[in-house]
Amino acid sequence: MLRNPYVLTGTVLIFIGASFIPVFYLLLRSTPLTALGVSVVILGIVCLGLGRTRPETSPEVSAVLLQAGVENISALLEELGLASKAVYVPSSMTYGKPRALVPLISNSSMPHIRGKLPNRLIVTYGPDPEDIGLMITTPGSPTVAMLESKPGPSAKELESALSHVLIGMLDLANSMRVAMRDNKVTVEVSNPRMEYPNMLVYQCMGTPLASMIASIAAEALGKPVAVDSEQYQKSKSVIELEVLR
Amino acid sequence: MRTYNIYIILLSLLFMLTTVILSLFDQASFGLYFSMYVMEYFVLTLLFTYLNPKARRLLNITACLLFVGFGLLVATQTIAVLGVLP
């Protein structure tokens, strides 16, 4: 537990503060210094508390696991020769967690999903024989589980949900802005802190960041969503999503 | 953990500035210092809305403890004013 820097700092601060309070109060009889000692103890308690919420898995291990997962999905999609864009489906349209549907047949038009999709790898999503696709768990799928409650379909509520998860919990960016127009959702991410190699799978699924945003957006809107485009500038990412019927 | 770091740094700065400013004005009342710390803690914690729910729960427990401390201070001062204790 003491390897956690917050816990270590908190313990040291509490020890130092608690040691000096009696000295400042009884020996030096100084109110400001006593108050300073108390503030050090308060800071120590805060550090200790925050340290206990830090995940046990180090960021390096998390990056390794993410890399392994993405490479597995990439290998699967490349082997099957899939080039269609993934459609992020909300949990209300599946019998399990929200996942991404990758149609097996590449088509210029987006798939029309009829009914709830079963919890399987290969699913039929429409009446045509060609309406078959792969249901894949992406980095966005477990992200949706971090939401405290289902957000509403407005831009403000989606922005709040994205900020809560991607900034507050995952610390992936500085700020987010969401704009909705017709069937397009534009998300501006300031200073995204996620780095990943350029892989073919990201053209189909979107980058992990886009995947998380699309999953949460699909859940909020209650409709399937596809990543239309991603643009990366110096300190800003603009991700455009298309909302499907 | 950037959010945690910013929170701790801001809280430290606020506490330090409060102590320095109040001591420059020769304030000798511990209750004043503690009240300012509690108020700053509450305001800063409220401003950080996007904290992890578990972190928020622990910070709320700390807030309760600080409030209890504040209550004890107020009670002590009230008793002293009423002249019950010597």
Short mmCIF file of C-alpha atoms in Angstrom, two decimals:
data_model
loop_
_atom_site.label_atom_id
_atom_site.label_comp_id
_atom_site.label_asym_id
_atom_site.label_seq_id
_atom_site.Cartn_x
_atom_site.Cartn_y
_atom_site.Cartn_z
CA MET A 1 0.00 0.00 0.00
CA LEU A 2 2.88 2.37 0.84
CA ARG A 3 4.18 2.07 -2.73
CA ASN A 4 1.28 4.24 -3.76
CA PRO A 5 2.76 7.80 -3.80
CA TYR A 6 -0.43 9.38 -2.49
CA VAL A 7 -0.64 7.01 0.47
CA LEU A 8 3.05 7.54 1.23
CA THR A 9 2.73 11.32 1.01
CA GLY A 10 -0.42 11.27 3.13
CA THR A 11 1.19 9.13 5.82
CA VAL A 12 4.27 11.36 5.99
CA LEU A 13 2.19 14.54 6.12
CA ILE A 14 -0.05 13.21 8.90
CA PHE A 15 3.01 12.10 10.87
CA ILE A 16 4.79 15.44 10.45
CA GLY A 17 1.68 17.50 11.20
CA ALA A 18 0.71 15.47 14.24
CA SER A 19 4.29 15.64 15.58
CA PHE A 20 4.62 19.40 15.23
CA ILE A 21 1.17 20.46 16.51
CA PRO A 22 2.00 19.86 20.20
CA VAL A 23 5.40 21.55 19.76
CA PHE A 24 3.89 24.65 18.14
CA TYR A 25 0.96 24.84 20.58
CA LEU A 26 2.61 23.98 23.89
CA LEU A 27 6.22 25.08 23.47
CA LEU A 28 6.15 27.93 20.97
CA ARG A 29 2.56 28.99 21.79
CA SER A 30 2.09 30.09 18.18
CA THR A 31 -1.47 29.95 16.76
CA PRO A 32 -0.45 30.38 13.08
CA LEU A 33 2.08 27.55 13.29
CA THR A 34 -0.42 25.33 15.11
CA ALA A 35 -2.96 26.07 12.37
CA LEU A 36 -0.29 25.23 9.77
CA GLY A 37 0.26 21.89 11.49
CA VAL A 38 -3.48 21.21 11.38
CA SER A 39 -3.60 22.09 7.67
CA VAL A 40 -0.74 19.64 7.03
CA VAL A 41 -2.73 16.90 8.80
CA ILE A 42 -5.83 17.75 6.69
CA LEU A 43 -3.74 17.54 3.52
CA GLY A 44 -2.34 14.21 4.69
CA ILE A 45 -5.84 12.82 5.23
CA VAL A 46 -6.89 14.02 1.75
CA CYS A 47 -3.82 12.41 0.12
CA LEU A 48 -4.48 9.18 2.02
CA GLY A 49 -8.11 9.15 0.92
CA LEU A 50 -7.30 9.86 -2.73
CA GLY A 51 -4.55 7.24 -2.70
CA ARG A 52 -7.04 4.54 -1.74
CA THR A 53 -9.08 5.24 -4.90
CA ARG A 54 -6.07 4.83 -7.20
CA PRO A 55 -6.33 1.62 -9.26
CA GLU A 56 -3.96 -1.18 -8.29
CA THR A 57 -3.03 -1.83 -11.92
CA SER A 58 -0.27 0.52 -13.05
CA PRO A 59 -0.80 2.66 -16.19
CA GLU A 60 1.95 0.70 -17.96
CA VAL A 61 0.14 -2.61 -17.40
CA SER A 62 -3.14 -1.05 -18.56
CA ALA A 63 -1.43 0.15 -21.76
CA VAL A 64 -0.06 -3.36 -22.38
CA LEU A 65 -3.51 -4.92 -21.91
CA LEU A 66 -5.11 -2.37 -24.23
CA GLN A 67 -2.43 -2.98 -26.88
CA ALA A 68 -2.95 -6.75 -26.69
CA GLY A 69 -6.74 -6.40 -26.95
CA VAL A 70 -6.57 -4.03 -29.93
CA GLU A 71 -4.06 -6.23 -31.74
CA ASN A 72 -6.36 -9.23 -31.29
CA ILE A 73 -9.31 -7.32 -32.77
CA SER A 74 -7.08 -6.07 -35.58
CA ALA A 75 -5.92 -9.59 -36.43
CA LEU A 76 -9.51 -10.83 -36.48
CA LEU A 77 -10.71 -8.05 -38.77
CA GLU A 78 -7.73 -8.32 -41.12
CA GLU A 79 -8.10 -12.10 -41.40
CA LEU A 80 -11.75 -11.72 -42.36
CA GLY A 81 -10.94 -8.84 -44.71
CA LEU A 82 -13.48 -6.54 -43.08
CA ALA A 83 -13.35 -2.92 -44.16
CA SER A 84 -16.81 -1.68 -43.11
CA LYS A 85 -17.15 0.95 -40.42
CA ALA A 86 -18.16 -0.34 -37.02
CA VAL A 87 -21.53 0.67 -35.63
CA TYR A 88 -21.64 1.27 -31.87
CA VAL A 89 -24.83 -0.24 -30.49
CA PRO A 90 -26.31 0.81 -27.11
CA SER A 91 -27.11 -1.74 -24.41
CA SER A 92 -30.86 -1.26 -25.08
CA MET A 93 -30.33 -2.88 -28.49
CA THR A 94 -28.35 -5.88 -27.23
CA TYR A 95 -28.95 -8.63 -24.71
CA GLY A 96 -25.83 -7.64 -22.83
CA LYS A 97 -23.27 -4.85 -22.77
CA PRO A 98 -23.02 -2.15 -25.44
CA ARG A 99 -20.77 -3.39 -28.23
CA ALA A 100 -19.73 -2.60 -31.80
CA LEU A 101 -21.21 -4.28 -34.85
CA VAL A 102 -18.94 -4.73 -37.88
CA PRO A 103 -20.94 -5.81 -40.97
CA LEU A 104 -19.31 -8.70 -42.86
CA ILE A 105 -20.41 -7.33 -46.22
CA SER A 106 -18.93 -3.91 -47.04
CA ASN A 107 -21.63 -1.57 -48.20
CA SER A 108 -21.64 2.13 -48.89
CA SER A 109 -24.79 2.56 -46.80
CA MET A 110 -24.93 2.11 -43.04
CA PRO A 111 -26.67 -1.02 -41.71
CA HIS A 112 -30.27 -0.82 -40.53
CA ILE A 113 -30.42 -2.78 -37.32
CA ARG A 114 -33.77 -4.46 -36.63
CA GLY A 115 -34.55 -5.67 -33.14
CA LYS A 116 -32.23 -6.61 -30.32
CA LEU A 117 -28.91 -8.15 -31.19
CA PRO A 118 -28.01 -11.42 -29.44
CA ASN A 119 -24.95 -11.78 -27.22
CA ARG A 120 -22.86 -13.70 -29.76
CA LEU A 121 -19.83 -13.07 -31.95
CA ILE A 122 -21.60 -13.48 -35.31
CA VAL A 123 -25.08 -11.96 -35.45
CA THR A 124 -27.83 -11.30 -37.94
CA TYR A 125 -28.99 -7.71 -37.72
CA GLY A 126 -31.56 -7.49 -40.55
CA PRO A 127 -33.94 -9.48 -42.79
CA ASP A 128 -31.51 -9.78 -45.76
CA PRO A 129 -29.14 -12.78 -45.94
CA GLU A 130 -26.25 -10.27 -46.23
CA ASP A 131 -27.15 -8.62 -42.92
CA ILE A 132 -24.55 -10.50 -40.91
CA GLY A 133 -21.86 -8.94 -38.78
CA LEU A 134 -19.40 -9.40 -35.93
CA MET A 135 -20.26 -8.10 -32.46
CA ILE A 136 -17.05 -6.94 -30.83
CA THR A 137 -16.27 -5.62 -27.36
CA THR A 138 -14.25 -2.45 -27.83
CA PRO A 139 -12.50 -0.12 -25.32
CA GLY A 140 -15.77 1.79 -25.30
CA SER A 141 -17.82 -1.13 -23.94
CA PRO A 142 -16.51 -1.17 -20.33
CA THR A 143 -16.38 2.66 -20.35
CA VAL A 144 -20.18 2.81 -20.46
CA ALA A 145 -20.32 0.81 -17.21
CA MET A 146 -18.51 3.72 -15.50
CA LEU A 147 -21.51 5.99 -15.96
CA GLU A 148 -23.39 6.53 -12.71
CA SER A 149 -26.70 6.87 -14.55
CA LYS A 150 -27.84 6.79 -18.15
CA PRO A 151 -27.33 10.27 -19.64
CA GLY A 152 -30.10 11.99 -21.59
CA PRO A 153 -30.02 12.59 -25.34
CA SER A 154 -29.19 16.31 -25.18
CA ALA A 155 -25.76 17.77 -26.01
CA LYS A 156 -25.30 19.12 -22.48
CA GLU A 157 -26.05 15.78 -20.81
CA LEU A 158 -23.79 13.91 -23.21
CA GLU A 159 -21.02 16.44 -22.59
CA SER A 160 -21.45 16.01 -18.85
CA ALA A 161 -21.33 12.21 -19.11
CA LEU A 162 -18.25 12.28 -21.35
CA SER A 163 -16.49 14.73 -19.03
CA HIS A 164 -17.35 12.64 -15.97
CA VAL A 165 -15.92 9.44 -17.42
CA LEU A 166 -13.15 10.55 -19.77
CA ILE A 167 -11.84 13.47 -17.72
CA GLY A 168 -12.86 12.73 -14.13
CA MET A 169 -12.34 8.99 -14.04
CA LEU A 170 -9.93 8.19 -16.87
CA ASP A 171 -8.03 11.52 -17.03
CA LEU A 172 -7.81 11.31 -20.83
CA ALA A 173 -8.28 14.98 -21.70
CA ASN A 174 -8.58 18.50 -20.32
CA SER A 175 -12.09 19.30 -21.54
CA MET A 176 -14.82 18.20 -23.91
CA ARG A 177 -17.40 20.05 -25.97
CA VAL A 178 -20.36 18.43 -27.68
CA ALA A 179 -22.47 19.87 -30.49
CA MET A 180 -25.45 18.16 -32.10
CA ARG A 181 -26.93 18.95 -35.47
CA ASP A 182 -29.41 16.80 -37.41
CA ASN A 183 -27.94 13.32 -37.22
CA LYS A 184 -24.37 14.42 -36.50
CA VAL A 185 -22.65 14.69 -33.13
CA THR A 186 -19.37 16.61 -33.00
CA VAL A 187 -17.13 16.14 -29.99
CA GLU A 188 -14.14 18.44 -29.44
CA VAL A 189 -11.55 17.03 -27.07
CA SER A 190 -8.90 19.39 -25.69
CA ASN A 191 -5.45 17.96 -25.05
CA PRO A 192 -6.25 14.27 -25.44
CA ARG A 193 -3.67 12.24 -23.52
CA MET A 194 -3.93 8.93 -25.32
CA GLU A 195 -1.18 7.76 -27.67
CA TYR A 196 -1.42 4.73 -29.92
CA PRO A 197 0.29 3.43 -33.06
CA ASN A 198 -1.31 3.93 -36.46
CA MET A 199 -3.20 0.68 -37.09
CA LEU A 200 -5.60 -0.45 -39.80
CA VAL A 201 -8.18 -1.47 -37.22
CA TYR A 202 -8.67 2.17 -36.24
CA GLN A 203 -10.06 2.93 -39.71
CA CYS A 204 -12.82 0.42 -39.02
CA MET A 205 -13.41 0.84 -35.25
CA GLY A 206 -12.09 4.33 -34.69
CA THR A 207 -9.29 5.04 -32.22
CA PRO A 208 -9.80 3.91 -28.58
CA LEU A 209 -10.78 7.47 -27.64
CA ALA A 210 -13.33 7.66 -30.47
CA SER A 211 -14.57 4.20 -29.49
CA MET A 212 -15.22 5.34 -25.90
CA ILE A 213 -16.97 8.51 -27.07
CA ALA A 214 -19.10 6.62 -29.61
CA SER A 215 -20.12 4.00 -27.02
CA ILE A 216 -21.21 6.62 -24.50
CA ALA A 217 -22.98 8.64 -27.22
CA ALA A 218 -24.87 5.54 -28.41
CA GLU A 219 -25.92 4.81 -24.82
CA ALA A 220 -27.07 8.39 -24.26
CA LEU A 221 -28.98 8.68 -27.52
CA GLY A 222 -30.37 5.13 -27.38
CA LYS A 223 -29.47 4.73 -31.07
CA PRO A 224 -26.59 3.13 -32.98
CA VAL A 225 -23.74 5.48 -33.76
CA ALA A 226 -20.80 5.27 -36.18
CA VAL A 227 -17.53 7.19 -36.13
CA ASP A 228 -17.71 9.37 -39.23
CA SER A 229 -14.36 11.14 -39.01
CA GLU A 230 -11.52 11.97 -36.65
CA GLN A 231 -9.24 14.94 -36.97
CA TYR A 232 -6.20 15.50 -34.81
CA GLN A 233 -4.62 18.92 -34.49
CA LYS A 234 -1.93 20.20 -32.14
CA SER A 235 -3.86 20.15 -28.90
CA LYS A 236 -7.35 19.23 -30.03
CA SER A 237 -9.18 16.25 -31.45
CA VAL A 238 -12.46 16.61 -33.30
CA ILE A 239 -14.50 13.44 -33.55
CA GLU A 240 -17.62 13.38 -35.67
CA LEU A 241 -20.25 10.74 -35.09
CA GLU A 242 -23.18 9.79 -37.30
CA VAL A 243 -26.37 8.77 -35.52
CA LEU A 244 -28.21 5.97 -37.30
CA ARG A 245 -31.90 5.24 -37.26
CA MET B 1 -4.30 11.25 -11.65
CA ARG B 2 -3.74 14.74 -12.99
CA THR B 3 -7.04 15.85 -11.45
CA TYR B 4 -5.93 14.57 -8.04
CA ASN B 5 -2.61 16.39 -8.32
CA ILE B 6 -4.29 19.68 -9.26
CA TYR B 7 -6.75 19.29 -6.39
CA ILE B 8 -4.02 18.65 -3.80
CA ILE B 9 -1.81 21.48 -5.12
CA LEU B 10 -4.70 23.98 -5.07
CA LEU B 11 -5.75 22.94 -1.58
CA SER B 12 -2.16 23.27 -0.31
CA LEU B 13 -1.83 26.72 -1.88
CA LEU B 14 -5.12 27.88 -0.38
CA PHE B 15 -4.18 26.65 3.10
CA MET B 16 -0.72 28.19 2.88
CA LEU B 17 -1.99 31.56 1.65
CA THR B 18 -4.68 31.63 4.33
CA THR B 19 -2.15 30.94 7.07
CA VAL B 20 0.29 33.57 5.77
CA ILE B 21 -2.37 36.28 5.27
CA LEU B 22 -4.04 35.72 8.64
CA SER B 23 -0.69 35.66 10.45
CA LEU B 24 0.29 38.93 8.72
CA PHE B 25 -2.81 40.44 10.32
CA ASP B 26 -1.69 39.05 13.71
CA GLN B 27 -4.71 36.79 14.06
CA ALA B 28 -4.39 34.65 17.20
CA SER B 29 -7.74 32.86 17.07
CA PHE B 30 -7.30 29.21 16.07
CA GLY B 31 -11.04 29.04 15.34
CA LEU B 32 -10.66 31.59 12.53
CA TYR B 33 -7.87 29.63 10.86
CA PHE B 34 -9.77 26.36 11.13
CA SER B 35 -13.02 27.89 9.85
CA MET B 36 -11.20 29.28 6.80
CA TYR B 37 -9.60 25.88 6.11
CA VAL B 38 -12.97 24.13 6.34
CA MET B 39 -14.63 26.67 4.05
CA GLU B 40 -11.83 26.42 1.48
CA TYR B 41 -11.99 22.62 1.59
CA PHE B 42 -15.76 22.62 0.98
CA VAL B 43 -15.58 25.14 -1.88
CA LEU B 44 -12.69 23.44 -3.65
CA THR B 45 -14.24 19.98 -3.31
CA LEU B 46 -17.52 21.31 -4.73
CA LEU B 47 -15.70 22.89 -7.69
CA PHE B 48 -14.07 19.60 -8.64
CA THR B 49 -17.24 18.01 -9.99
CA TYR B 50 -15.62 15.35 -12.19
CA LEU B 51 -13.91 13.32 -9.50
CA ASN B 52 -14.08 9.54 -9.29
CA PRO B 53 -17.22 8.58 -7.22
CA LYS B 54 -15.07 6.61 -4.76
CA ALA B 55 -12.76 9.62 -4.31
CA ARG B 56 -15.77 11.87 -3.85
CA ARG B 57 -17.16 9.57 -1.17
CA LEU B 58 -13.87 9.66 0.76
CA LEU B 59 -13.63 13.43 0.43
CA ASN B 60 -17.19 13.70 1.75
CA ILE B 61 -16.21 11.63 4.80
CA THR B 62 -13.28 14.02 5.38
CA ALA B 63 -15.70 16.93 5.01
CA CYS B 64 -17.93 15.40 7.70
CA LEU B 65 -14.95 15.04 10.05
CA LEU B 66 -13.94 18.65 9.44
CA PHE B 67 -17.49 19.78 10.06
CA VAL B 68 -17.55 17.88 13.35
CA GLY B 69 -14.29 19.62 14.30
CA PHE B 70 -15.82 22.96 13.36
CA GLY B 71 -18.89 22.15 15.44
CA LEU B 72 -16.71 21.33 18.46
CA LEU B 73 -14.88 24.65 18.06
CA VAL B 74 -18.17 26.56 17.90
CA ALA B 75 -19.44 24.68 20.96
CA THR B 76 -16.25 25.46 22.91
CA GLN B 77 -16.45 29.14 21.98
CA THR B 78 -20.15 29.29 22.93
CA ILE B 79 -19.48 27.66 26.28
CA ALA B 80 -16.61 30.08 26.92
CA VAL B 81 -18.82 33.06 26.03
CA LEU B 82 -21.63 31.83 28.26
CA GLY B 83 -19.08 31.56 31.06
CA VAL B 84 -19.79 27.92 31.94
CA LEU B 85 -16.13 26.96 31.73
CA PRO B 86 -13.46 28.98 33.51
#
